[in-house]
Coordinates of C-alpha atoms in Angstrom, one line a residue:
M1097 CA 127.4 103.5 139.5
I1098 CA 128.4 106.4 137.3
A1099 CA 129.9 104.1 135.1
A1100 CA 127.4 102.9 133.8
Q1101 CA 125.5 106.2 134.1
A1102 CA 127.5 107.1 131.3
K1103 CA 127.2 104.2 129.4
L1104 CA 123.6 104.2 128.9
V1105 CA 123.9 108.0 128.1
Y1106 CA 126.6 107.3 125.5
H1107 CA 124.0 104.6 123.7
L1108 CA 121.3 106.8 124.1
N1109 CA 123.2 109.2 122.0
K1110 CA 124.1 106.8 119.8
Y1111 CA 120.4 106.2 119.1
Y1112 CA 119.6 109.5 118.8
N1113 CA 122.2 110.0 115.7
E1114 CA 121.3 107.4 114.3
K1115 CA 117.4 106.0 114.6
C1116 CA 115.8 109.2 116.1
Q1117 CA 117.5 111.7 113.9
S1118 CA 116.0 109.1 110.1
R1119 CA 112.5 108.9 111.7
K1120 CA 112.6 112.4 111.9
A1121 CA 114.2 113.0 108.0
A1122 CA 112.0 110.8 107.3
I1123 CA 108.7 112.1 108.8
S1124 CA 109.9 115.7 107.5
K1125 CA 109.8 113.9 103.9
T1126 CA 106.5 112.7 104.4
I1127 CA 104.9 116.3 105.7
R1128 CA 106.2 117.7 102.7
E1129 CA 104.3 115.4 100.7
V1130 CA 101.0 115.3 102.8
C1131 CA 101.4 119.3 103.0
K1132 CA 101.0 119.4 99.3
V1133 CA 98.1 118.0 98.4
V1134 CA 96.3 119.7 101.9
S1135 CA 97.2 122.8 100.8
D1136 CA 95.8 122.5 96.9
V1137 CA 92.8 120.7 99.3
L1138 CA 92.5 123.9 101.1
K1139 CA 93.1 126.2 98.3
E1140 CA 90.0 124.9 96.7
V1141 CA 87.7 124.8 99.7
E1142 CA 89.3 128.5 99.7
V1143 CA 87.4 129.4 96.6
Q1144 CA 84.3 128.1 97.1
E1145 CA 84.4 129.9 100.8
P1146 CA 86.5 132.4 101.5
R1147 CA 86.0 132.3 105.4
F1148 CA 88.2 129.0 105.3
I1149 CA 91.4 130.6 104.5
S1150 CA 94.5 128.1 104.5
S1151 CA 96.8 128.8 107.7
L1152 CA 99.4 126.3 106.5
N1153 CA 102.1 128.4 106.2
E1154 CA 105.6 127.2 106.3
M1155 CA 107.9 129.0 108.3
E1156 CA 111.4 127.9 109.8
N1157 CA 110.9 124.9 108.3
R1158 CA 107.8 123.8 110.1
F1159 CA 104.3 123.8 109.1
E1160 CA 102.4 126.3 111.0
G1161 CA 99.2 124.5 113.1
L1162 CA 100.6 120.6 112.4
E1163 CA 100.9 118.1 114.3
V1164 CA 102.5 114.6 114.0
I1165 CA 100.4 112.4 115.7
S1166 CA 102.5 108.9 114.6
P1167 CA 104.6 108.6 111.5
T1168 CA 101.6 107.8 108.9
E1169 CA 99.4 110.3 110.9
F1170 CA 99.3 114.0 111.1
E1171 CA 96.6 116.9 112.5
V1172 CA 96.0 120.4 110.4
V1173 CA 95.0 123.2 112.7
L1174 CA 93.3 125.6 110.4
Y1175 CA 93.1 128.8 111.9
L1176 CA 89.8 131.4 111.4
N1177 CA 89.1 134.5 111.7
Q1178 CA 87.3 136.8 113.9
M1179 CA 86.0 135.4 117.2
G1180 CA 85.6 139.1 118.4
V1181 CA 82.1 139.1 119.8
F1182 CA 82.0 135.8 122.0
N1183 CA 83.4 135.1 125.5
F1184 CA 85.0 132.6 125.8
V1185 CA 83.8 130.3 128.8
D1186 CA 85.2 127.5 130.4
D1187 CA 83.4 126.8 133.8
G1188 CA 84.7 123.4 134.1
S1189 CA 81.3 121.1 133.3
L1190 CA 83.1 119.7 129.9
P1191 CA 86.6 118.4 130.8
G1192 CA 89.0 119.5 127.9
C1193 CA 86.5 121.9 126.4
A1194 CA 84.9 125.3 126.2
V1195 CA 81.8 127.2 124.6
L1196 CA 82.0 130.2 122.9
K1197 CA 78.6 132.6 123.9
L1198 CA 77.9 135.6 122.1
S1199 CA 79.0 138.5 124.4
D1200 CA 75.5 140.4 123.0
G1201 CA 73.2 139.1 121.7
R1202 CA 72.3 142.3 119.4
K1203 CA 76.3 141.1 117.6
R1204 CA 75.0 138.2 116.2
S1205 CA 74.5 139.6 112.9
M1206 CA 77.8 141.5 112.9
S1207 CA 79.4 137.8 113.3
L1208 CA 81.4 136.4 110.3
W1209 CA 80.0 132.9 111.3
V1210 CA 76.4 133.9 112.0
E1211 CA 74.6 131.1 110.6
F1212 CA 76.8 128.6 112.9
I1213 CA 75.2 130.2 116.1
T1214 CA 72.5 128.3 118.3
A1215 CA 69.5 129.6 119.2
S1216 CA 70.8 130.2 122.9
G1217 CA 73.7 132.1 121.3
Y1218 CA 76.6 129.4 120.9
L1219 CA 78.9 129.5 118.3
S1220 CA 78.4 125.4 117.5
A1221 CA 82.1 124.0 116.9
R1222 CA 80.2 121.2 115.2
K1223 CA 77.9 122.9 112.7
I1224 CA 80.8 124.7 111.5
R1225 CA 82.9 121.6 110.9
S1226 CA 79.7 120.0 109.2
R1227 CA 80.5 122.8 106.7
F1228 CA 83.5 122.3 106.3
Q1229 CA 83.2 119.1 106.3
T1230 CA 80.6 119.3 102.9
L1231 CA 83.0 122.2 101.1
V1232 CA 86.4 119.5 101.9
A1233 CA 84.4 116.7 100.1
Q1234 CA 83.6 119.1 97.1
A1235 CA 87.3 120.3 97.3
V1236 CA 88.9 116.5 97.4
D1237 CA 87.1 115.9 93.8
K1238 CA 88.1 119.0 92.2
C1239 CA 92.1 119.6 93.2
S1240 CA 95.1 118.1 91.0
Y1241 CA 95.8 115.8 93.4
R1242 CA 92.2 114.5 92.9
D1243 CA 93.6 110.7 91.8
V1244 CA 95.5 110.2 95.2
V1245 CA 93.1 111.6 97.8
K1246 CA 89.8 110.0 99.5
M1247 CA 87.4 111.5 102.4
V1248 CA 87.7 109.0 105.4
A1249 CA 83.9 108.3 105.5
D1250 CA 82.2 107.0 109.0
T1251 CA 83.5 110.0 111.2
S1252 CA 82.2 113.7 111.8
E1253 CA 85.9 114.7 111.5
V1254 CA 87.5 115.9 108.4
K1255 CA 90.1 113.3 107.7
L1256 CA 92.1 112.3 104.1
R1257 CA 93.6 110.0 103.2
I1258 CA 96.3 110.3 100.9
R1259 CA 98.2 107.8 99.1
D1260 CA 96.2 104.8 101.0
R1261 CA 99.0 105.3 103.3
Y1262 CA 98.9 108.8 105.7
I1263 CA 95.8 110.1 107.5
V1264 CA 95.6 113.9 107.8
Q1265 CA 92.7 115.6 110.1
I1266 CA 92.1 118.8 108.9
T1267 CA 90.3 120.8 111.9
P1268 CA 88.9 124.2 112.2
A1269 CA 90.4 126.4 115.5
F1270 CA 90.4 129.6 116.5
K1271 CA 93.9 130.9 118.4
C1272 CA 93.1 132.7 122.0
T1273 CA 96.1 134.4 122.6
G1274 CA 96.2 136.9 126.0
I1275 CA 93.9 135.0 127.8
W1276 CA 94.9 132.0 130.4
P1277 CA 91.4 129.3 130.9
R1278 CA 90.3 129.3 134.1
S1279 CA 90.4 125.1 133.8
A1280 CA 94.1 125.3 133.7
A1281 CA 94.6 128.6 136.2
H1282 CA 96.0 126.1 139.2
W1283 CA 99.1 126.1 136.8
P1284 CA 101.9 126.5 138.0
L1285 CA 102.3 124.9 141.0
P1286 CA 103.1 127.0 143.6
H1287 CA 105.3 124.3 145.4
I1288 CA 107.2 123.8 142.0
P1289 CA 110.5 126.1 141.1
W1290 CA 109.9 125.0 137.4
P1291 CA 109.3 126.5 135.0
G1292 CA 110.1 129.8 136.4
P1293 CA 108.0 133.0 136.4
N1294 CA 109.1 134.4 132.8
R1295 CA 108.9 130.9 131.4
V1296 CA 105.4 131.1 132.5
A1297 CA 104.7 134.0 131.1
E1298 CA 105.6 132.9 127.9
V1299 CA 103.7 129.7 128.0
K1300 CA 100.6 131.9 129.0
A1301 CA 101.2 134.8 126.2
E1302 CA 101.3 131.6 123.3
G1303 CA 97.5 131.0 124.8
F1304 CA 96.2 128.0 123.5
N1305 CA 94.0 127.1 120.4
L1306 CA 90.0 125.9 120.4
L1307 CA 89.8 123.1 117.9
S1308 CA 86.1 121.9 116.2
K1309 CA 86.7 118.4 116.9
E1310 CA 84.7 115.1 118.8
C1311 CA 84.8 115.9 122.7
Y1312 CA 83.4 112.4 124.0
S1313 CA 82.3 112.7 128.1
L1314 CA 82.3 110.0 130.1
N1315 CA 79.2 107.7 128.4
G1316 CA 80.8 107.5 125.1
K1317 CA 77.8 109.4 123.9
Q1318 CA 77.6 113.2 122.7
S1319 CA 75.2 115.6 124.1
S1320 CA 74.5 118.9 121.8
A1321 CA 75.9 121.0 124.6
E1322 CA 79.3 119.1 123.7
S1323 CA 78.8 119.1 120.4
D1324 CA 79.0 122.8 120.3
A1325 CA 81.7 123.0 122.5
W1326 CA 85.1 124.0 121.4
V1327 CA 88.1 121.1 122.3
L1328 CA 91.0 123.0 124.8
Q1329 CA 94.6 122.6 123.1
F1330 CA 97.5 123.8 124.1
A1331 CA 100.6 122.5 121.5
E1332 CA 102.7 125.5 121.2
A1333 CA 102.6 126.1 125.2
E1334 CA 103.6 122.9 125.7
N1335 CA 106.7 122.7 122.9
R1336 CA 107.6 126.1 124.8
L1337 CA 107.8 124.5 127.8
L1338 CA 110.5 121.7 126.6
L1339 CA 113.1 124.2 125.4
G1340 CA 116.3 123.8 127.3
G1341 CA 118.8 121.0 128.2
C1342 CA 118.3 117.6 126.7
R1343 CA 114.2 117.9 127.4
K1344 CA 113.4 117.6 123.4
K1345 CA 116.1 114.9 123.3
C1346 CA 114.2 112.6 125.7
L1347 CA 111.1 112.8 124.1
S1348 CA 112.6 112.2 121.0
V1349 CA 113.9 109.0 122.0
L1350 CA 110.5 108.6 123.5
K1351 CA 108.6 108.7 120.4
T1352 CA 111.0 107.3 118.5
L1353 CA 110.8 104.2 120.7
R1354 CA 106.8 104.1 120.9
D1355 CA 107.0 104.0 116.9
R1356 CA 109.0 101.0 117.0
H1357 CA 107.9 98.9 119.8
L1358 CA 104.6 100.2 121.5
E1359 CA 102.4 100.9 118.2
L1360 CA 99.6 98.2 119.7
P1361 CA 96.7 96.5 118.9
G1362 CA 93.8 99.2 120.6
Q1363 CA 96.7 102.5 119.6
P1364 CA 96.6 102.5 123.8
L1365 CA 100.2 105.0 123.5
N1366 CA 100.4 108.3 121.1
N1367 CA 103.6 111.7 120.5
Y1368 CA 101.1 113.2 122.8
H1369 CA 100.9 110.9 125.9
M1370 CA 105.1 111.2 125.8
K1371 CA 105.1 114.2 125.7
T1372 CA 102.3 115.3 128.4
L1373 CA 104.7 112.8 130.7
V1374 CA 107.9 114.9 129.8
S1375 CA 106.4 117.5 131.1
Y1376 CA 105.6 115.4 134.6
E1377 CA 108.8 114.8 134.9
C1378 CA 110.2 118.3 134.4
E1379 CA 108.0 119.6 137.4
K1380 CA 110.0 116.5 139.7
H1381 CA 113.4 117.4 138.5
P1382 CA 113.2 121.3 138.5
R1383 CA 116.9 122.4 138.5
E1384 CA 118.2 122.9 134.8
S1385 CA 121.2 120.7 136.1
D1386 CA 118.9 117.9 136.1
W1387 CA 118.4 117.9 132.3
D1388 CA 122.1 118.0 131.3
E1389 CA 123.1 115.8 128.4
N1390 CA 124.5 113.4 131.6
C1391 CA 121.3 113.0 132.6
L1392 CA 119.2 111.9 129.5
G1393 CA 119.2 108.2 130.8
D1394 CA 118.1 108.8 134.5
R1395 CA 115.1 111.2 132.5
L1396 CA 114.2 108.8 130.5
N1397 CA 114.0 105.4 132.8
G1398 CA 112.1 108.3 135.2
I1399 CA 109.4 108.4 132.1
L1400 CA 108.6 105.2 131.4
L1401 CA 108.2 103.8 134.8
Q1402 CA 106.0 106.9 135.1
L1403 CA 104.9 105.8 131.5
I1404 CA 104.5 102.1 133.5
S1405 CA 102.6 103.4 136.1
C1406 CA 100.1 105.1 134.3
L1407 CA 99.4 102.4 132.4
Q1408 CA 98.5 99.9 135.4
C1409 CA 96.4 102.7 136.7
R1410 CA 95.1 103.3 133.6
R1411 CA 95.0 106.8 134.3
C1412 CA 97.4 110.1 132.2
P1413 CA 96.2 113.3 133.4
H1414 CA 96.1 116.4 131.0
Y1415 CA 99.5 118.2 132.0
F1416 CA 97.4 121.6 132.1
L1417 CA 93.9 119.9 132.3
P1418 CA 94.1 117.3 134.8
N1419 CA 90.4 116.4 135.5
L1420 CA 90.7 115.5 131.9
D1421 CA 92.3 111.6 131.2
L1422 CA 94.2 111.1 128.5
F1423 CA 93.4 107.3 128.4
Q1424 CA 89.8 107.8 128.4
G1425 CA 87.9 105.3 126.0
K1426 CA 91.3 103.2 125.6
P1427 CA 90.2 99.0 126.2
H1428 CA 92.2 98.0 129.4
S1429 CA 92.9 95.2 127.6
A1430 CA 95.1 97.2 125.0
L1431 CA 96.5 99.6 128.2
E1432 CA 97.7 96.5 130.3
N1433 CA 99.3 95.1 127.2
A1434 CA 100.9 98.7 127.0
A1435 CA 102.7 98.5 130.2
K1436 CA 104.0 95.3 129.8
Q1437 CA 105.8 96.1 126.5
T1438 CA 107.0 99.4 128.2
W1439 CA 108.2 97.0 131.0
R1440 CA 109.8 95.2 129.2
L1441 CA 111.7 97.9 127.2
A1442 CA 112.5 99.7 130.2
R1443 CA 114.0 96.6 131.5
E1444 CA 116.0 96.0 128.2
I1445 CA 117.4 99.5 128.2
L1446 CA 118.7 99.5 131.8
T1447 CA 119.9 96.6 132.1
N1448 CA 121.7 96.2 128.8
P1449 CA 122.5 99.9 127.6
K1450 CA 124.0 98.1 124.4
S1451 CA 120.4 96.7 123.7
L1452 CA 119.2 100.4 122.4
E1453 CA 121.1 98.9 118.9
K1454 CA 118.7 96.9 118.0
L1455 CA 115.6 98.4 119.3

């Protein structure tokens, strides 16, 4: 048993050093190329409208606010200034979303974003995004990369297509630190010893982002309340949770397997599903010793089996907001197909670790 476990860990480490590291290097190169173009576009936007200041800065070899969705798809979060005169309200009526309401009607004129405030005193995510989209479209025509960048049409999101190869979504957002959303107040679960009080304090201090992007409710159409609402995102908090042990290595292997074998019609699975399942696995295995390097194989198998279960039940709850289903709106046939492919992959890795050389 121990010999089999050691064999699997050996092959996983080899896979990590060869396939995962070359994936990382290729994506880093792409990010540099993409960020040059996006920075140029955002510089033009700033000239036209100084309220939209580019926050795409490089720090310690990573770009702030950049998320990798897949090797050809990225999201850049553009942090806006001065949320000050608004109260953050998340009453749970829109899973995964919250609204920003004027704290005092008399402060309307004091807001930097006065023309985007609705009659009932909400700062409209849709109105800000619509204005930003117009500015980006103009900037794309003026910027020095205009030959290689185009706006993606037929969407209310701000998306750029770069060199006909990469898609970058630019999402206006507010950073919220020092508060924690009511809809995530159940976390951490009282009966689970992970992540421990110090890490919990760090995670909550990271706070969350409010993004201006589509948030569909169950019927797939947007009500006006939803289009004014902001989407909750916990990227930094989630990254902080995955520090220590082989957690990040495990996620890197999962992302590489996904890119190579689970990029399927209907796009049922993305990197974020993998990140979410690693967090759930941390709860199931709360001891630090469960994440020693020699447990990498066990953790990976556990996550792949959990993924199959989620795909079969057609439900993958968001880690911090369990009322939000990350499979919502995905075609059932795509989820079934992904379950079969994941099962094949898991069986292959478990029964024949050497197969990782070909995966």
